[in-house]
Amino acid sequence: MNVVVSDCGLTSDVISLCHFFGTRQVPAGLADLIQLGEVTTGPPSFPLIASLKQVHSTRVVVIDSPVKTGTMIQCDGDALVTNQPQLVLIVRTADCVPVLLVDHESGVIGAIHAGWRGAVDDIVPKTIQACVEQFGSDVAHMHVAIGPSIGPCCYEVDEQVIEPLQAAYPDWLGVLQEGKGGKGKFDLKKLIWHQILASGIPELQVERMEYCTSCCDDLFFSYRREGKVNGTMMSGIMLPAETVKS
Ligand SMILES: [Zn+2]
């Protein structure tokens, strides 16, 4: 595996290609390379990097042809999918959920930033659907890793979140532990996990990393714990040239 931040990032077992879930120990300079909404040149092991201006939307940006440094991609969005090799798809999180996916058969990858709003609005199923519609991926062949995010231990929400969740998701009691005063503990990762299984991806091909970004202050930034954005973790995935089928 050829991962630029492997020394300070986490990888999952379910995806066997170049990918990482970053921690707060991002190598100096890497964050500066990322130009939001633009394809930039990365270190030698990451020839090109694509990132987005994340806006808690359900917009999926599809990159289906070769890109060059300096190319503007659709700026606002919260998911990237591509069939292009040697292009690192990056998402940034600091409590929200980073989700990485791959279909080895069709040679397609995706990276998703899912906060509560995007998750309730189905950004993850919509990204999976984009892989199917745009690249002919088969959900039976897709592997997904759900990365570190705020856990239900630390994610108390009120009616601002609970009401949209209840409206969108009939099984909301399975992901929300109701508390006093109209509040509840929300398991955002579990909601996303359910949505992925409901999309048809086999359970054995879905991994959930149970780290809580708020609990693990040595590893992660946390907007909820710190009360402001001190920094974000970067997570990424790339198709090496040799894995792409013609
Ligand atoms: Zn926690």
Short mmCIF file of C-alpha atoms and ligand atoms in Angstrom, two decimals:
data_model
loop_
_atom_site.label_atom_id
_atom_site.label_comp_id
_atom_site.label_asym_id
_atom_site.label_seq_id
_atom_site.Cartn_x
_atom_site.Cartn_y
_atom_site.Cartn_z
CA MET A 1 0.00 0.00 0.00
CA ASN A 2 1.28 3.39 -0.96
CA VAL A 3 -0.29 5.89 1.40
CA VAL A 4 1.14 9.34 1.92
CA VAL A 5 -0.16 9.74 5.45
CA SER A 6 0.02 6.10 6.46
CA ASP A 7 2.18 6.93 9.46
CA CYS A 8 -0.48 9.14 10.94
CA GLY A 9 -3.65 7.91 9.33
CA LEU A 10 -5.90 4.92 9.79
CA THR A 11 -6.79 2.41 7.14
CA SER A 12 -9.61 -0.09 7.06
CA ASP A 13 -9.27 -3.74 6.14
CA VAL A 14 -12.24 -3.86 3.84
CA ILE A 15 -10.80 -1.71 1.07
CA SER A 16 -7.60 -3.14 -0.34
CA LEU A 17 -6.26 -0.23 -2.26
CA CYS A 18 -4.64 3.09 -1.55
CA HIS A 19 -6.76 4.87 1.03
CA PHE A 20 -6.58 6.43 4.48
CA PHE A 21 -8.58 8.07 7.20
CA GLY A 22 -6.48 10.95 8.45
CA THR A 23 -5.84 11.94 12.03
CA ARG A 24 -4.97 15.35 13.40
CA GLN A 25 -1.30 14.63 12.71
CA VAL A 26 -1.46 15.61 9.05
CA PRO A 27 2.04 16.06 7.66
CA ALA A 28 3.04 19.69 7.50
CA GLY A 29 2.33 21.09 4.10
CA LEU A 30 -0.19 18.51 2.92
CA ALA A 31 -3.16 20.61 3.97
CA ASP A 32 -1.66 23.58 2.16
CA LEU A 33 -1.60 21.59 -1.07
CA ILE A 34 -5.34 21.13 -1.08
CA GLN A 35 -7.06 23.80 -3.14
CA LEU A 36 -10.76 23.42 -2.58
CA GLY A 37 -12.67 22.90 -5.79
CA GLU A 38 -9.52 22.55 -7.83
CA VAL A 39 -7.38 19.63 -8.89
CA THR A 40 -3.91 20.08 -7.43
CA THR A 41 -0.62 18.27 -7.62
CA GLY A 42 0.23 16.19 -4.60
CA PRO A 43 3.36 14.42 -3.39
CA PRO A 44 4.90 11.88 -5.79
CA SER A 45 2.76 9.03 -4.46
CA PHE A 46 -0.39 11.11 -4.99
CA PRO A 47 -0.02 12.65 -8.46
CA LEU A 48 -3.32 14.54 -8.45
CA ILE A 49 -5.67 15.54 -5.64
CA ALA A 50 -9.35 16.49 -5.96
CA SER A 51 -11.23 18.11 -3.10
CA LEU A 52 -14.47 20.05 -2.72
CA LYS A 53 -15.97 23.02 -0.94
CA GLN A 54 -18.16 20.99 1.36
CA VAL A 55 -21.56 22.54 2.02
CA HIS A 56 -23.60 19.78 3.74
CA SER A 57 -25.42 19.11 0.49
CA THR A 58 -26.25 15.90 -1.35
CA ARG A 59 -24.38 16.94 -4.48
CA VAL A 60 -22.21 14.22 -5.95
CA VAL A 61 -19.42 15.38 -8.24
CA VAL A 62 -18.51 12.84 -10.94
CA ILE A 63 -15.07 12.91 -12.54
CA ASP A 64 -15.20 10.61 -15.55
CA SER A 65 -12.38 11.89 -17.73
CA PRO A 66 -8.71 12.70 -17.19
CA VAL A 67 -8.03 15.94 -15.34
CA LYS A 68 -4.97 18.17 -15.14
CA THR A 69 -3.58 20.29 -12.36
CA GLY A 70 -5.48 23.54 -12.11
CA THR A 71 -8.73 22.06 -13.40
CA MET A 72 -11.72 23.51 -11.60
CA ILE A 73 -14.16 20.84 -10.60
CA GLN A 74 -17.70 21.68 -9.58
CA CYS A 75 -16.84 23.57 -6.42
CA ASP A 76 -19.68 22.89 -4.05
CA GLY A 77 -20.49 19.31 -3.16
CA ASP A 78 -20.04 16.64 -0.55
CA ALA A 79 -19.13 13.54 -2.52
CA LEU A 80 -16.67 12.72 -5.26
CA VAL A 81 -16.69 9.66 -7.50
CA THR A 82 -14.31 8.76 -10.27
CA ASN A 83 -13.02 6.00 -12.50
CA GLN A 84 -9.77 7.87 -13.10
CA PRO A 85 -6.55 6.30 -11.78
CA GLN A 86 -3.97 8.19 -9.77
CA LEU A 87 -6.45 10.86 -8.70
CA VAL A 88 -6.85 11.10 -4.93
CA LEU A 89 -10.35 11.97 -3.78
CA ILE A 90 -10.18 13.90 -0.50
CA VAL A 91 -12.86 14.76 2.03
CA ARG A 92 -12.34 16.71 5.26
CA THR A 93 -14.16 16.09 8.52
CA ALA A 94 -14.06 17.11 12.18
CA ASP A 95 -17.00 15.09 13.65
CA CYS A 96 -18.88 14.43 10.41
CA VAL A 97 -18.49 11.01 8.84
CA PRO A 98 -15.95 10.29 6.10
CA VAL A 99 -17.05 7.40 3.89
CA LEU A 100 -14.81 5.75 1.29
CA LEU A 101 -16.00 3.22 -1.27
CA VAL A 102 -14.70 1.14 -4.14
CA ASP A 103 -15.98 -1.22 -6.79
CA HIS A 104 -12.92 -3.17 -7.86
CA GLU A 105 -14.78 -4.79 -10.77
CA SER A 106 -15.71 -1.58 -12.54
CA GLY A 107 -12.70 0.37 -11.22
CA VAL A 108 -14.67 3.09 -9.45
CA ILE A 109 -14.03 4.87 -6.16
CA GLY A 110 -15.85 7.43 -4.08
CA ALA A 111 -15.30 9.68 -1.07
CA ILE A 112 -18.15 11.19 0.92
CA HIS A 113 -18.46 13.86 3.62
CA ALA A 114 -21.63 13.12 5.59
CA GLY A 115 -22.84 15.34 8.40
CA TRP A 116 -26.27 14.83 9.92
CA ARG A 117 -27.97 16.95 7.26
CA GLY A 118 -26.34 15.19 4.33
CA ALA A 119 -26.93 11.79 5.91
CA VAL A 120 -30.60 12.45 6.58
CA ASP A 121 -30.90 13.69 2.99
CA ASP A 122 -29.34 10.43 1.71
CA ILE A 123 -25.98 11.59 0.40
CA VAL A 124 -24.48 8.13 0.89
CA PRO A 125 -27.18 6.18 -1.03
CA LYS A 126 -27.10 8.90 -3.70
CA THR A 127 -23.35 8.48 -4.11
CA ILE A 128 -23.70 4.71 -4.40
CA GLN A 129 -26.43 5.28 -6.99
CA ALA A 130 -24.16 7.65 -8.91
CA CYS A 131 -21.55 4.89 -9.19
CA VAL A 132 -24.21 2.54 -10.56
CA GLU A 133 -25.69 5.04 -12.99
CA GLN A 134 -22.53 6.75 -14.17
CA PHE A 135 -20.11 3.83 -14.27
CA GLY A 136 -22.22 0.68 -14.26
CA SER A 137 -21.04 -0.40 -10.82
CA ASP A 138 -22.78 -3.33 -9.17
CA VAL A 139 -23.60 -2.92 -5.47
CA ALA A 140 -22.74 -6.59 -4.99
CA HIS A 141 -19.12 -5.73 -5.78
CA MET A 142 -18.83 -2.54 -3.75
CA HIS A 143 -16.81 -2.27 -0.54
CA VAL A 144 -17.33 0.60 1.88
CA ALA A 145 -15.46 1.91 4.91
CA ILE A 146 -17.13 4.30 7.36
CA GLY A 147 -14.44 6.34 9.08
CA PRO A 148 -13.99 8.01 12.45
CA SER A 149 -16.69 10.50 13.46
CA ILE A 150 -18.47 11.73 16.54
CA GLY A 151 -20.09 8.81 18.37
CA PRO A 152 -23.47 8.63 20.10
CA CYS A 153 -21.57 8.94 23.39
CA CYS A 154 -20.88 12.60 22.61
CA TYR A 155 -23.48 13.55 20.00
CA GLU A 156 -26.48 14.98 21.80
CA VAL A 157 -28.95 16.58 19.41
CA ASP A 158 -32.21 18.50 19.78
CA GLU A 159 -35.34 18.93 17.69
CA GLN A 160 -33.40 20.72 14.96
CA VAL A 161 -31.89 17.36 14.07
CA ILE A 162 -34.47 14.97 15.51
CA GLU A 163 -37.45 16.30 13.55
CA PRO A 164 -35.82 16.00 10.08
CA LEU A 165 -34.47 12.59 11.09
CA GLN A 166 -37.92 11.37 12.11
CA ALA A 167 -39.46 12.73 8.92
CA ALA A 168 -36.88 11.08 6.66
CA TYR A 169 -36.14 7.84 8.42
CA PRO A 170 -38.97 5.64 9.75
CA ASP A 171 -36.57 3.50 11.80
CA TRP A 172 -35.15 6.53 13.62
CA LEU A 173 -35.49 4.85 17.01
CA GLY A 174 -32.72 2.47 15.93
CA VAL A 175 -30.22 5.32 15.64
CA LEU A 176 -31.43 7.76 18.32
CA GLN A 177 -31.50 7.17 22.04
CA GLU A 178 -34.14 9.52 23.39
CA GLY A 179 -33.26 11.59 26.44
CA LYS A 180 -34.82 14.34 28.50
CA GLY A 181 -36.03 17.74 27.30
CA GLY A 182 -36.61 16.68 23.71
CA LYS A 183 -32.96 15.75 23.24
CA GLY A 184 -31.34 12.51 22.22
CA LYS A 185 -28.03 10.78 21.49
CA PHE A 186 -27.67 10.31 17.74
CA ASP A 187 -25.63 7.48 16.22
CA LEU A 188 -24.81 9.04 12.87
CA LYS A 189 -22.44 6.25 11.80
CA LYS A 190 -25.13 3.65 12.43
CA LEU A 191 -27.64 5.56 10.28
CA ILE A 192 -25.13 5.59 7.44
CA TRP A 193 -24.35 1.91 7.95
CA HIS A 194 -28.07 1.09 7.68
CA GLN A 195 -28.39 3.18 4.54
CA ILE A 196 -25.46 1.39 2.91
CA LEU A 197 -26.95 -2.03 3.64
CA ALA A 198 -30.35 -0.84 2.38
CA SER A 199 -28.60 0.14 -0.87
CA GLY A 200 -27.81 -3.53 -1.39
CA ILE A 201 -24.14 -3.68 -0.47
CA PRO A 202 -23.41 -6.96 1.39
CA GLU A 203 -22.83 -6.49 5.12
CA LEU A 204 -19.47 -8.28 5.04
CA GLN A 205 -18.25 -5.62 2.61
CA VAL A 206 -18.99 -2.73 4.96
CA GLU A 207 -16.66 -1.70 7.76
CA ARG A 208 -17.44 0.81 10.49
CA MET A 209 -14.59 2.34 12.50
CA GLU A 210 -15.97 3.03 15.94
CA TYR A 211 -13.57 5.77 16.97
CA CYS A 212 -15.34 8.80 18.44
CA THR A 213 -13.66 12.03 17.30
CA SER A 214 -14.86 13.83 20.44
CA CYS A 215 -13.61 11.16 22.87
CA CYS A 216 -10.24 10.61 21.18
CA ASP A 217 -8.68 14.05 21.50
CA ASP A 218 -5.17 12.73 20.96
CA LEU A 219 -6.13 11.46 17.51
CA PHE A 220 -8.79 13.79 16.17
CA PHE A 221 -10.05 17.33 15.94
CA SER A 222 -13.65 17.66 17.11
CA TYR A 223 -15.88 20.63 16.43
CA ARG A 224 -18.24 19.52 19.20
CA ARG A 225 -15.50 19.10 21.82
CA GLU A 226 -13.49 22.17 20.88
CA GLY A 227 -16.44 24.46 20.13
CA LYS A 228 -14.82 25.74 16.96
CA VAL A 229 -12.97 24.49 13.90
CA ASN A 230 -9.37 24.04 15.00
CA GLY A 231 -8.60 21.81 12.06
CA THR A 232 -9.97 18.96 9.99
CA MET A 233 -8.94 15.42 9.29
CA MET A 234 -8.40 14.51 5.66
CA SER A 235 -9.46 11.14 4.32
CA GLY A 236 -8.71 9.94 0.83
CA ILE A 237 -8.82 7.15 -1.68
CA MET A 238 -7.07 6.57 -5.01
CA LEU A 239 -7.19 3.99 -7.77
CA PRO A 240 -3.63 2.96 -8.60
CA ALA A 241 -3.08 2.67 -12.34
CA GLU A 242 -2.71 -1.09 -12.29
CA THR A 243 -6.09 -1.80 -10.68
CA VAL A 244 -8.13 -0.23 -13.45
CA LYS A 245 -9.69 -2.67 -15.86
CA SER A 246 -10.07 -1.68 -19.46
ZN ZN B 1 -17.54 10.14 22.35
#
